[in-house]
Amino acid sequence: MAALWENNGQPGQFPLEQWFYEMPPVTRWWTVATVATSVLVQCNIVTPFQLFYSFRSVYVKSQYWRLVTTFLYFGPLNLDLLFHVFFLQRYSRLLEETSGRSPAHFAWLIFYAMTSLLIISPFLSIPFLGSALSSSLVYIWARRNPDTRLSLLGLLVFTAPYLPWVLMGFSVIVHKIVPKDEILGVVVGHIWYFFNDVYPPLHGGHRPFDPPRWWRRLFEPVPPNERATGAANVNREFVAAAAPQVR
């Protein structure tokens, strides 16, 4: 019991708490919001009809929260939700941890995927987009790790690039329907993967899908030397403007 509470004389953490705080920030709060949304539905505080994405509800009735909640609801509290949360946090975490020290690049990926899915989904009548977003991340991770070997229930062994297709086949077997949301997620994920991993080496390192500078500033503090340089430039401009003109 002491080992549970202490770590080298310092207050320790429960395994679940440690798992939670080890997740990078974007993945952590997406996972929390997903579980919290299902709990709220289970407790009848909200209903799924208040959460799904509808073009008319958002842009005619001004129910803008649906732009976010459509990515948070995966269904009621059951084994299927546990399955979705596992894949969500696992592959989201792996991508976020390899995107660099700053969360700006991974947050930009999430923003791109969410925007793309919101634009395309009305044409396919997909009300909830959490699985599609998760599928995008799984696809990108799988393409970036082609030599990683995986196993499904200890029965089927395959390499990572086949993972999205194995999951789709599993969905067809379990739910008896073609997973349009997962297919859409693969399409969106492939576009990101192409312009971030395939396109730059062929075009002199040009990266059209990198986050813009203003986006990075939202996540990354300005280094002291840049702040000093900016302040010096402003001071010089004021001095130049205030100096008397010599004729």
Short mmCIF file of C-alpha atoms in Angstrom, two decimals:
data_model
loop_
_atom_site.label_atom_id
_atom_site.label_comp_id
_atom_site.label_asym_id
_atom_site.label_seq_id
_atom_site.Cartn_x
_atom_site.Cartn_y
_atom_site.Cartn_z
CA MET A 1 0.00 0.00 0.00
CA ALA A 2 2.85 2.36 0.80
CA ALA A 3 4.27 1.82 -2.68
CA LEU A 4 0.95 2.93 -4.11
CA TRP A 5 1.09 6.27 -2.34
CA GLU A 6 4.77 7.05 -2.34
CA ASN A 7 7.51 7.18 -4.91
CA ASN A 8 10.98 7.78 -3.52
CA GLY A 9 9.50 9.58 -0.55
CA GLN A 10 7.21 11.76 -2.68
CA PRO A 11 3.42 11.53 -2.92
CA GLY A 12 2.55 8.98 -5.58
CA GLN A 13 -0.34 8.46 -7.96
CA PHE A 14 -2.83 5.72 -8.64
CA PRO A 15 -2.08 3.85 -11.90
CA LEU A 16 -5.16 5.39 -13.57
CA GLU A 17 -4.15 8.87 -12.44
CA GLN A 18 -0.59 8.33 -13.65
CA TRP A 19 -1.89 7.09 -17.02
CA PHE A 20 -4.04 10.21 -17.28
CA TYR A 21 -1.26 12.71 -16.57
CA GLU A 22 1.22 10.93 -18.81
CA MET A 23 -0.98 11.68 -21.83
CA PRO A 24 -0.05 14.84 -23.78
CA PRO A 25 -2.51 17.73 -23.34
CA VAL A 26 -4.64 17.54 -26.50
CA THR A 27 -5.14 13.78 -26.23
CA ARG A 28 -5.80 14.03 -22.50
CA TRP A 29 -8.65 16.50 -22.74
CA TRP A 30 -10.16 14.91 -25.82
CA THR A 31 -10.30 11.60 -23.93
CA VAL A 32 -11.81 13.27 -20.85
CA ALA A 33 -14.42 15.11 -22.93
CA THR A 34 -15.37 11.90 -24.73
CA VAL A 35 -15.96 9.95 -21.53
CA ALA A 36 -17.71 12.90 -19.86
CA THR A 37 -20.09 13.27 -22.81
CA SER A 38 -21.15 9.62 -22.61
CA VAL A 39 -21.64 9.95 -18.84
CA LEU A 40 -23.87 13.01 -19.35
CA VAL A 41 -25.97 11.10 -21.88
CA GLN A 42 -26.14 8.06 -19.60
CA CYS A 43 -27.39 10.28 -16.74
CA ASN A 44 -30.04 11.82 -19.04
CA ILE A 45 -28.57 15.30 -18.59
CA VAL A 46 -28.24 15.65 -22.37
CA THR A 47 -29.44 13.51 -25.25
CA PRO A 48 -27.65 12.42 -28.43
CA PHE A 49 -30.14 14.56 -30.38
CA GLN A 50 -28.50 17.64 -28.84
CA LEU A 51 -25.01 16.55 -29.86
CA PHE A 52 -24.98 15.39 -33.49
CA TYR A 53 -23.84 17.59 -36.36
CA SER A 54 -26.57 19.06 -38.52
CA PHE A 55 -25.89 21.80 -41.03
CA ARG A 56 -29.33 23.34 -40.47
CA SER A 57 -29.09 23.17 -36.68
CA VAL A 58 -25.69 24.83 -36.66
CA TYR A 59 -26.02 27.51 -39.29
CA VAL A 60 -29.76 28.22 -39.19
CA LYS A 61 -30.55 27.64 -35.50
CA SER A 62 -27.11 28.83 -34.30
CA GLN A 63 -26.41 25.68 -32.26
CA TYR A 64 -22.67 26.02 -32.66
CA TRP A 65 -21.75 23.58 -29.90
CA ARG A 66 -22.61 20.77 -32.32
CA LEU A 67 -19.41 21.57 -34.24
CA VAL A 68 -17.53 20.13 -31.25
CA THR A 69 -19.91 17.63 -29.64
CA THR A 70 -20.19 15.62 -32.85
CA PHE A 71 -16.57 14.58 -32.24
CA LEU A 72 -17.11 13.69 -28.57
CA TYR A 73 -20.00 11.23 -28.52
CA PHE A 74 -19.16 7.61 -29.35
CA GLY A 75 -22.24 6.02 -27.81
CA PRO A 76 -23.50 4.91 -24.39
CA LEU A 77 -21.30 3.52 -21.65
CA ASN A 78 -20.56 0.01 -22.89
CA LEU A 79 -17.78 -2.18 -24.25
CA ASP A 80 -17.96 -0.50 -27.66
CA LEU A 81 -17.24 2.89 -26.04
CA LEU A 82 -14.25 1.37 -24.21
CA PHE A 83 -12.95 0.07 -27.53
CA HIS A 84 -13.27 3.51 -29.14
CA VAL A 85 -11.65 5.32 -26.21
CA PHE A 86 -8.73 2.90 -26.25
CA PHE A 87 -7.97 3.50 -29.92
CA LEU A 88 -8.61 7.21 -29.61
CA GLN A 89 -6.17 7.82 -26.78
CA ARG A 90 -3.57 5.31 -27.98
CA TYR A 91 -3.04 6.57 -31.52
CA SER A 92 -3.80 10.18 -30.72
CA ARG A 93 -1.17 9.99 -27.99
CA LEU A 94 1.41 8.35 -30.25
CA LEU A 95 0.95 11.04 -32.91
CA GLU A 96 1.00 13.90 -30.43
CA GLU A 97 4.14 12.61 -28.73
CA THR A 98 5.98 12.41 -32.05
CA SER A 99 4.80 15.81 -33.30
CA GLY A 100 7.40 17.70 -31.24
CA ARG A 101 7.61 19.43 -27.90
CA SER A 102 4.93 21.95 -28.79
CA PRO A 103 1.28 20.84 -29.17
CA ALA A 104 0.80 23.36 -32.00
CA HIS A 105 1.46 20.90 -34.85
CA PHE A 106 -0.80 18.17 -33.47
CA ALA A 107 -3.54 20.68 -32.64
CA TRP A 108 -3.31 21.92 -36.23
CA LEU A 109 -3.76 18.34 -37.46
CA ILE A 110 -6.87 17.99 -35.29
CA PHE A 111 -8.20 21.33 -36.55
CA TYR A 112 -7.61 20.31 -40.19
CA ALA A 113 -9.28 16.93 -39.72
CA MET A 114 -12.28 18.35 -37.88
CA THR A 115 -12.80 21.08 -40.50
CA SER A 116 -12.50 18.63 -43.40
CA LEU A 117 -14.93 16.18 -41.82
CA LEU A 118 -17.46 18.92 -41.06
CA ILE A 119 -17.35 20.06 -44.70
CA ILE A 120 -17.74 16.59 -46.22
CA SER A 121 -20.06 14.85 -43.74
CA PRO A 122 -23.35 16.54 -44.80
CA PHE A 123 -22.99 14.92 -48.24
CA LEU A 124 -22.73 11.48 -46.62
CA SER A 125 -25.30 11.99 -43.82
CA ILE A 126 -22.88 11.17 -40.99
CA PRO A 127 -24.22 12.77 -37.78
CA PHE A 128 -21.39 11.81 -35.40
CA LEU A 129 -17.78 12.28 -36.49
CA GLY A 130 -15.74 11.00 -33.54
CA SER A 131 -15.01 7.66 -35.21
CA ALA A 132 -14.04 9.41 -38.45
CA LEU A 133 -11.60 11.68 -36.62
CA SER A 134 -10.13 8.75 -34.72
CA SER A 135 -9.84 6.80 -37.98
CA SER A 136 -7.87 9.68 -39.53
CA LEU A 137 -5.32 9.55 -36.71
CA VAL A 138 -5.05 5.76 -36.89
CA TYR A 139 -4.41 5.94 -40.64
CA ILE A 140 -1.70 8.61 -40.31
CA TRP A 141 0.07 6.68 -37.54
CA ALA A 142 -0.18 3.43 -39.49
CA ARG A 143 1.37 4.94 -42.64
CA ARG A 144 4.22 6.46 -40.63
CA ASN A 145 5.06 3.14 -38.97
CA PRO A 146 5.05 0.64 -41.86
CA ASP A 147 7.28 -1.93 -40.15
CA THR A 148 5.37 -2.15 -36.86
CA ARG A 149 3.70 -5.54 -36.39
CA LEU A 150 0.29 -5.70 -34.73
CA SER A 151 -2.06 -8.44 -33.63
CA LEU A 152 -5.87 -8.52 -33.48
CA LEU A 153 -7.07 -10.58 -30.52
CA GLY A 154 -3.91 -12.67 -30.82
CA LEU A 155 -5.30 -14.34 -33.94
CA LEU A 156 -4.42 -12.11 -36.87
CA VAL A 157 -0.90 -10.68 -37.22
CA PHE A 158 -0.29 -7.87 -39.69
CA THR A 159 1.82 -4.77 -40.23
CA ALA A 160 0.61 -1.30 -39.25
CA PRO A 161 -0.48 -0.02 -42.71
CA TYR A 162 -3.22 -2.66 -42.73
CA LEU A 163 -4.63 -1.55 -39.37
CA PRO A 164 -7.37 0.82 -40.71
CA TRP A 165 -8.61 -1.85 -43.09
CA VAL A 166 -8.58 -4.55 -40.40
CA LEU A 167 -10.64 -2.28 -38.13
CA MET A 168 -13.11 -1.63 -40.96
CA GLY A 169 -13.48 -5.37 -41.54
CA PHE A 170 -14.02 -5.86 -37.82
CA SER A 171 -16.76 -3.18 -37.89
CA VAL A 172 -18.47 -4.89 -40.83
CA ILE A 173 -18.47 -8.22 -38.99
CA VAL A 174 -19.70 -6.81 -35.67
CA HIS A 175 -22.15 -4.11 -36.83
CA LYS A 176 -23.16 -5.59 -40.22
CA ILE A 177 -22.79 -2.19 -41.95
CA VAL A 178 -20.18 -0.50 -44.12
CA PRO A 179 -18.41 2.06 -41.86
CA LYS A 180 -18.79 5.23 -43.95
CA ASP A 181 -17.34 7.34 -41.14
CA GLU A 182 -14.14 5.29 -40.97
CA ILE A 183 -13.75 5.38 -44.75
CA LEU A 184 -14.15 9.17 -44.66
CA GLY A 185 -11.56 9.33 -41.89
CA VAL A 186 -9.09 7.37 -44.01
CA VAL A 187 -9.59 9.77 -46.94
CA VAL A 188 -9.00 12.82 -44.74
CA GLY A 189 -6.01 11.16 -43.08
CA HIS A 190 -4.47 10.21 -46.43
CA ILE A 191 -4.63 13.81 -47.66
CA TRP A 192 -2.78 14.96 -44.54
CA TYR A 193 -0.23 12.16 -44.79
CA PHE A 194 0.44 12.89 -48.47
CA PHE A 195 1.06 16.62 -48.03
CA ASN A 196 3.14 16.18 -44.86
CA ASP A 197 5.15 13.04 -45.57
CA VAL A 198 5.16 12.38 -49.32
CA TYR A 199 4.87 15.81 -50.96
CA PRO A 200 7.69 17.78 -49.18
CA PRO A 201 10.66 15.59 -50.25
CA LEU A 202 9.48 15.83 -53.86
CA HIS A 203 9.08 19.62 -53.81
CA GLY A 204 12.18 20.99 -52.10
CA GLY A 205 10.88 20.62 -48.56
CA HIS A 206 7.78 22.77 -49.14
CA ARG A 207 5.18 21.86 -46.48
CA PRO A 208 1.78 23.35 -47.39
CA PHE A 209 0.00 21.79 -44.41
CA ASP A 210 2.30 23.17 -41.69
CA PRO A 211 0.53 25.41 -39.14
CA PRO A 212 0.74 29.15 -39.82
CA ARG A 213 2.79 31.38 -37.55
CA TRP A 214 -0.24 32.89 -35.80
CA TRP A 215 -1.41 29.39 -34.87
CA ARG A 216 1.96 28.44 -33.41
CA ARG A 217 1.95 31.60 -31.30
CA LEU A 218 -1.22 30.37 -29.61
CA PHE A 219 0.69 27.38 -28.23
CA GLU A 220 4.33 28.44 -28.13
CA PRO A 221 5.62 31.28 -25.93
CA VAL A 222 7.70 33.87 -27.73
CA PRO A 223 11.41 33.32 -26.88
CA PRO A 224 12.98 36.13 -24.79
CA ASN A 225 15.50 36.99 -27.53
CA GLU A 226 12.66 37.47 -30.06
CA ARG A 227 10.74 39.65 -27.61
CA ALA A 228 13.86 41.75 -27.02
CA THR A 229 14.48 42.05 -30.76
CA GLY A 230 10.88 43.07 -31.37
CA ALA A 231 10.99 45.65 -28.58
CA ALA A 232 14.27 47.07 -29.93
CA ASN A 233 12.76 47.41 -33.41
CA VAL A 234 9.74 49.23 -31.99
CA ASN A 235 11.98 51.56 -29.98
CA ARG A 236 14.05 52.39 -33.04
CA GLU A 237 10.90 53.21 -34.98
CA PHE A 238 9.72 55.58 -32.25
CA VAL A 239 13.13 57.28 -32.10
CA ALA A 240 13.19 57.70 -35.87
CA ALA A 241 9.71 59.19 -35.86
CA ALA A 242 10.47 61.60 -33.01
CA ALA A 243 13.88 62.74 -34.30
CA PRO A 244 13.98 66.25 -35.80
CA GLN A 245 14.34 66.33 -39.54
CA VAL A 246 17.56 67.88 -40.80
CA ARG A 247 17.16 70.09 -43.85
#
